[in-house]
C-alpha cells in the first residue's frame, strides 16, 4: 500500500516532453494534459491520506528523455518522482522485475474508456504488478464544491506475484481533469483525498 500511495501522491501523476529528439525541451502546453506539470505548479489536497502538496521542481534527463521532477508530500513524508508527457498521456520511470529502469505508461496517450495496460516491477524484492483501467473520459465531477469537466477516471490495482498467483494489495480510483491534474483519489481501504486548490504555471 505504501507503493500505491507513492504513485498516487507523486504521479501524477500525473508531462513535459513528448517523444522528441530534443530531450532538453519539455512541453509547456498544459491545456490538453491530464497532468499539466509545468515548473512551479502546485496542487494542495485534503483527506484521510493527509494533506498533499505537489511541486514541480525542475528537470532530469533519464533514458534519453527529459522528465519533470515532482515532489509529493503525504502525511509529512516527501518523495520525488519524475514524469513526462507523451501526447495527452504521462510516462513515469519504474524498475522492471530485473531492476532495470524503464520508461513506462502511467496515463495512456489518447486514452479511451475501457483501455487497460500493466507494468511489472519488484517491490521490496517481491515481483509486483500494476494494472490500470480507464473507467471513463469526458466526465464531470464535483470536488470540494467545485465542478470539473473533461474528467478521466483511472483505476489502479497493485499487487504481488507469489508462485504464479496474483495477490492484490490495494486499488485506487483517481480522477484527472484535463488542464488541471489530479482532482480526487479513492482507495480501497476507505482513504481518500480531494483537491482543495491549485496553481498551474
mmCIF file of C-alpha atoms in Angstrom:
data_model
loop_
_atom_site.group_PDB
_atom_site.id
_atom_site.type_symbol
_atom_site.label_atom_id
_atom_site.label_comp_id
_atom_site.label_asym_id
_atom_site.label_seq_id
_atom_site.Cartn_x
_atom_site.Cartn_y
_atom_site.Cartn_z
ATOM 1 C CA UNK A 1 0.000 0.000 0.000
ATOM 2 C CA UNK A 2 2.953 2.351 0.580
ATOM 3 C CA UNK A 3 3.848 1.999 -3.120
ATOM 4 C CA UNK A 4 0.242 2.685 -4.080
ATOM 5 C CA UNK A 5 0.236 5.894 -2.045
ATOM 6 C CA UNK A 6 3.592 6.876 -3.545
ATOM 7 C CA UNK A 7 2.255 6.510 -7.100
ATOM 8 C CA UNK A 8 -0.945 8.368 -6.281
ATOM 9 C CA UNK A 9 0.755 11.244 -4.496
ATOM 10 C CA UNK A 10 3.838 11.564 -6.622
ATOM 11 C CA UNK A 11 2.490 10.808 -10.028
ATOM 12 C CA UNK A 12 0.550 12.416 -11.009
ATOM 13 C CA UNK A 13 0.598 11.738 -11.724
ATOM 14 C CA UNK A 14 0.143 12.971 -13.180
ATOM 15 C CA UNK A 15 4.244 15.820 -18.523
ATOM 16 C CA UNK A 16 6.502 17.596 -20.008
ATOM 17 C CA UNK A 17 8.148 16.246 -23.023
ATOM 18 C CA UNK A 18 6.636 14.173 -25.750
ATOM 19 C CA UNK A 19 8.838 11.650 -27.534
ATOM 20 C CA UNK A 20 11.062 14.207 -29.136
ATOM 21 C CA UNK A 21 14.613 14.045 -30.417
ATOM 22 C CA UNK A 22 15.464 17.002 -28.186
ATOM 23 C CA UNK A 23 15.421 15.750 -24.588
ATOM 24 C CA UNK A 24 16.047 19.179 -23.091
ATOM 25 C CA UNK A 25 12.866 20.910 -24.280
ATOM 26 C CA UNK A 26 9.880 19.896 -22.127
ATOM 27 C CA UNK A 27 6.421 20.778 -23.384
ATOM 28 C CA UNK A 28 4.731 23.858 -21.937
ATOM 29 C CA UNK A 29 1.284 23.156 -23.451
ATOM 30 C CA UNK A 30 -0.944 22.399 -20.469
ATOM 31 C CA UNK A 31 -4.464 22.564 -21.890
ATOM 32 C CA UNK A 32 -4.573 19.023 -23.314
ATOM 33 C CA UNK A 33 -2.728 17.272 -20.494
ATOM 34 C CA UNK A 34 -4.350 15.335 -17.677
ATOM 35 C CA UNK A 35 -1.328 16.372 -15.604
ATOM 36 C CA UNK A 36 -0.049 19.779 -16.789
ATOM 37 C CA UNK A 37 3.149 19.673 -14.757
ATOM 38 C CA UNK A 38 4.899 22.879 -15.720
ATOM 39 C CA UNK A 39 7.676 24.151 -13.446
ATOM 40 C CA UNK A 40 6.347 25.892 -10.351
ATOM 41 C CA UNK A 41 2.852 24.382 -10.487
ATOM 42 C CA UNK A 42 1.338 23.277 -7.201
ATOM 43 C CA UNK A 43 -1.630 21.235 -6.002
ATOM 44 C CA UNK A 44 -2.943 21.108 -2.432
ATOM 45 C CA UNK A 45 -5.155 18.241 -1.259
ATOM 46 C CA UNK A 46 -7.117 17.303 1.814
ATOM 47 C CA UNK A 47 -8.467 13.985 3.036
ATOM 48 C CA UNK A 48 -7.715 10.945 5.149
ATOM 49 C CA UNK A 49 -4.491 10.223 3.237
ATOM 50 C CA UNK A 50 -3.186 13.527 4.560
ATOM 51 C CA UNK A 51 -2.609 16.954 3.119
ATOM 52 C CA UNK A 52 -0.511 16.578 -0.007
ATOM 53 C CA UNK A 53 1.293 19.292 -1.951
ATOM 54 C CA UNK A 54 2.978 18.514 -5.243
ATOM 55 C CA UNK A 55 5.514 20.951 -6.660
ATOM 56 C CA UNK A 56 7.359 20.849 -9.960
ATOM 57 C CA UNK A 57 10.999 21.223 -9.013
ATOM 58 C CA UNK A 58 12.997 21.111 -12.248
ATOM 59 C CA UNK A 59 14.062 18.680 -14.953
ATOM 60 C CA UNK A 60 16.022 15.452 -15.110
ATOM 61 C CA UNK A 61 17.264 13.627 -18.219
ATOM 62 C CA UNK A 62 16.899 9.855 -17.958
ATOM 63 C CA UNK A 63 16.707 7.097 -20.570
ATOM 64 C CA UNK A 64 17.086 9.697 -23.321
ATOM 65 C CA UNK A 65 14.036 11.714 -22.229
ATOM 66 C CA UNK A 66 13.503 14.848 -20.171
ATOM 67 C CA UNK A 67 11.307 14.336 -17.113
ATOM 68 C CA UNK A 68 9.886 16.910 -14.746
ATOM 69 C CA UNK A 69 10.849 16.295 -11.130
ATOM 70 C CA UNK A 70 7.815 16.328 -8.859
ATOM 71 C CA UNK A 71 7.899 16.405 -5.071
ATOM 72 C CA UNK A 72 4.912 14.751 -3.396
ATOM 73 C CA UNK A 73 4.299 15.216 0.326
ATOM 74 C CA UNK A 74 1.866 12.914 2.122
ATOM 75 C CA UNK A 75 1.478 12.581 5.884
ATOM 76 C CA UNK A 76 4.673 14.559 6.422
ATOM 77 C CA UNK A 77 6.813 12.378 4.158
ATOM 78 C CA UNK A 78 8.189 13.793 0.893
ATOM 79 C CA UNK A 79 9.310 11.769 -2.098
ATOM 80 C CA UNK A 80 10.473 12.831 -5.565
ATOM 81 C CA UNK A 81 9.139 11.335 -8.773
ATOM 82 C CA UNK A 82 9.774 12.011 -12.456
ATOM 83 C CA UNK A 83 7.118 12.291 -15.170
ATOM 84 C CA UNK A 84 6.932 13.299 -18.810
ATOM 85 C CA UNK A 85 4.107 13.978 -21.230
ATOM 86 C CA UNK A 86 3.582 11.663 -24.179
ATOM 87 C CA UNK A 87 0.851 13.348 -26.177
ATOM 88 C CA UNK A 88 -2.040 13.713 -23.710
ATOM 89 C CA UNK A 89 -0.676 10.912 -21.529
ATOM 90 C CA UNK A 90 2.011 10.532 -18.904
ATOM 91 C CA UNK A 91 5.016 8.239 -18.666
ATOM 92 C CA UNK A 92 6.972 7.569 -15.485
ATOM 93 C CA UNK A 93 10.120 5.610 -14.684
ATOM 94 C CA UNK A 94 9.951 2.273 -12.909
ATOM 95 C CA UNK A 95 12.480 -0.563 -12.425
ATOM 96 C CA UNK A 96 11.358 -3.757 -14.121
ATOM 97 C CA UNK A 97 11.452 -7.191 -12.463
ATOM 98 C CA UNK A 98 15.197 -7.334 -13.198
ATOM 99 C CA UNK A 99 15.814 -3.968 -11.558
ATOM 100 C CA UNK A 100 16.417 -2.194 -14.874
ATOM 101 C CA UNK A 101 14.914 1.304 -15.012
ATOM 102 C CA UNK A 102 12.270 1.618 -17.741
ATOM 103 C CA UNK A 103 10.088 4.359 -19.184
ATOM 104 C CA UNK A 104 6.503 3.098 -18.686
ATOM 105 C CA UNK A 105 2.960 4.341 -19.246
ATOM 106 C CA UNK A 106 1.070 5.828 -16.314
ATOM 107 C CA UNK A 107 -1.711 7.527 -18.310
ATOM 108 C CA UNK A 108 -2.132 6.347 -21.877
ATOM 109 C CA UNK A 109 -1.872 8.845 -24.725
ATOM 110 C CA UNK A 110 -5.303 9.302 -26.317
ATOM 111 C CA UNK A 111 -6.867 7.275 -23.520
ATOM 112 C CA UNK A 112 -10.382 5.925 -24.047
ATOM 113 C CA UNK A 113 -12.938 4.247 -21.817
ATOM 114 C CA UNK A 114 -12.020 0.580 -21.346
ATOM 115 C CA UNK A 115 -8.319 0.953 -22.202
ATOM 116 C CA UNK A 116 -6.118 -1.131 -19.915
ATOM 117 C CA UNK A 117 -2.397 -1.836 -19.501
ATOM 118 C CA UNK A 118 0.017 -3.229 -16.927
ATOM 119 C CA UNK A 119 3.507 -2.582 -15.595
ATOM 120 C CA UNK A 120 5.652 -5.107 -13.761
ATOM 121 C CA UNK A 121 8.322 -4.357 -11.195
ATOM 122 C CA UNK A 122 9.915 -5.581 -7.976
ATOM 123 C CA UNK A 123 8.743 -4.129 -4.672
ATOM 124 C CA UNK A 124 10.881 -4.940 -1.609
ATOM 125 C CA UNK A 125 12.362 -7.851 -3.534
ATOM 126 C CA UNK A 126 8.954 -9.294 -4.476
ATOM 127 C CA UNK A 127 7.689 -9.330 -8.101
ATOM 128 C CA UNK A 128 4.787 -6.913 -8.306
ATOM 129 C CA UNK A 129 2.185 -5.805 -10.837
ATOM 130 C CA UNK A 130 0.453 -2.509 -11.520
ATOM 131 C CA UNK A 131 -2.765 -2.813 -13.532
ATOM 132 C CA UNK A 132 -4.538 0.238 -14.948
ATOM 133 C CA UNK A 133 -8.005 0.569 -16.495
ATOM 134 C CA UNK A 134 -9.714 3.710 -17.779
ATOM 135 C CA UNK A 135 -13.239 3.802 -16.347
ATOM 136 C CA UNK A 136 -14.361 6.802 -18.361
ATOM 137 C CA UNK A 137 -13.438 10.061 -20.077
ATOM 138 C CA UNK A 138 -15.300 13.323 -20.666
ATOM 139 C CA UNK A 139 -16.824 13.048 -17.198
ATOM 140 C CA UNK A 140 -17.951 15.808 -14.843
ATOM 141 C CA UNK A 141 -17.076 15.544 -11.144
ATOM 142 C CA UNK A 142 -17.598 17.922 -8.256
ATOM 143 C CA UNK A 143 -14.778 18.077 -5.722
ATOM 144 C CA UNK A 144 -14.817 20.332 -2.657
ATOM 145 C CA UNK A 145 -17.755 22.239 -4.128
ATOM 146 C CA UNK A 146 -16.079 22.902 -7.488
ATOM 147 C CA UNK A 147 -17.300 21.253 -10.696
ATOM 148 C CA UNK A 148 -14.648 19.910 -13.106
ATOM 149 C CA UNK A 149 -15.279 18.891 -16.712
ATOM 150 C CA UNK A 150 -13.262 16.744 -19.142
ATOM 151 C CA UNK A 151 -12.500 14.382 -16.269
ATOM 152 C CA UNK A 152 -10.900 10.963 -16.749
ATOM 153 C CA UNK A 153 -11.303 8.182 -14.173
ATOM 154 C CA UNK A 154 -8.432 5.713 -13.846
ATOM 155 C CA UNK A 155 -8.449 2.649 -11.619
ATOM 156 C CA UNK A 156 -5.091 1.317 -10.404
ATOM 157 C CA UNK A 157 -4.560 -2.126 -8.880
ATOM 158 C CA UNK A 158 -1.280 -3.015 -7.194
ATOM 159 C CA UNK A 159 -0.337 -6.497 -6.073
ATOM 160 C CA UNK A 160 2.326 -9.178 -5.830
ATOM 161 C CA UNK A 161 3.133 -12.412 -7.650
ATOM 162 C CA UNK A 162 3.765 -15.368 -5.331
ATOM 163 C CA UNK A 163 4.432 -18.670 -7.065
ATOM 164 C CA UNK A 164 2.424 -17.624 -10.082
ATOM 165 C CA UNK A 165 -0.503 -16.360 -8.000
ATOM 166 C CA UNK A 166 -1.571 -12.726 -8.106
ATOM 167 C CA UNK A 167 -2.288 -11.218 -4.677
ATOM 168 C CA UNK A 168 -3.928 -7.778 -4.735
ATOM 169 C CA UNK A 169 -2.513 -5.324 -2.195
ATOM 170 C CA UNK A 170 -4.884 -2.457 -2.937
ATOM 171 C CA UNK A 171 -6.756 -0.477 -5.545
ATOM 172 C CA UNK A 172 -7.374 3.195 -6.174
ATOM 173 C CA UNK A 173 -9.641 5.176 -8.434
ATOM 174 C CA UNK A 174 -8.101 8.500 -9.393
ATOM 175 C CA UNK A 175 -9.810 11.341 -11.232
ATOM 176 C CA UNK A 176 -7.867 13.715 -13.504
ATOM 177 C CA UNK A 177 -9.329 16.899 -15.001
ATOM 178 C CA UNK A 178 -7.753 17.908 -18.295
ATOM 179 C CA UNK A 179 -5.704 21.075 -17.903
ATOM 180 C CA UNK A 180 -5.894 20.811 -14.097
ATOM 181 C CA UNK A 181 -4.425 17.500 -12.941
ATOM 182 C CA UNK A 182 -5.437 15.012 -10.274
ATOM 183 C CA UNK A 183 -8.605 16.185 -8.519
ATOM 184 C CA UNK A 184 -9.532 13.202 -6.318
ATOM 185 C CA UNK A 185 -8.466 9.711 -5.299
ATOM 186 C CA UNK A 186 -10.441 6.979 -3.519
ATOM 187 C CA UNK A 187 -8.546 3.978 -2.087
ATOM 188 C CA UNK A 188 -9.967 0.516 -1.490
ATOM 189 C CA UNK A 189 -9.101 0.816 2.213
ATOM 190 C CA UNK A 190 -11.512 3.743 2.591
ATOM 191 C CA UNK A 191 -8.917 6.513 2.482
ATOM 192 C CA UNK A 192 -9.316 9.393 0.053
ATOM 193 C CA UNK A 193 -8.046 12.806 -0.894
ATOM 194 C CA UNK A 194 -9.504 15.732 -2.807
ATOM 195 C CA UNK A 195 -8.091 18.799 -4.498
ATOM 196 C CA UNK A 196 -8.515 21.986 -2.469
ATOM 197 C CA UNK A 197 -6.537 24.455 -4.604
ATOM 198 C CA UNK A 198 -4.043 24.505 -7.435
ATOM 199 C CA UNK A 199 -1.822 26.828 -9.420
ATOM 200 C CA UNK A 200 -0.782 25.953 -12.979
ATOM 201 C CA UNK A 201 2.206 27.995 -14.130
#
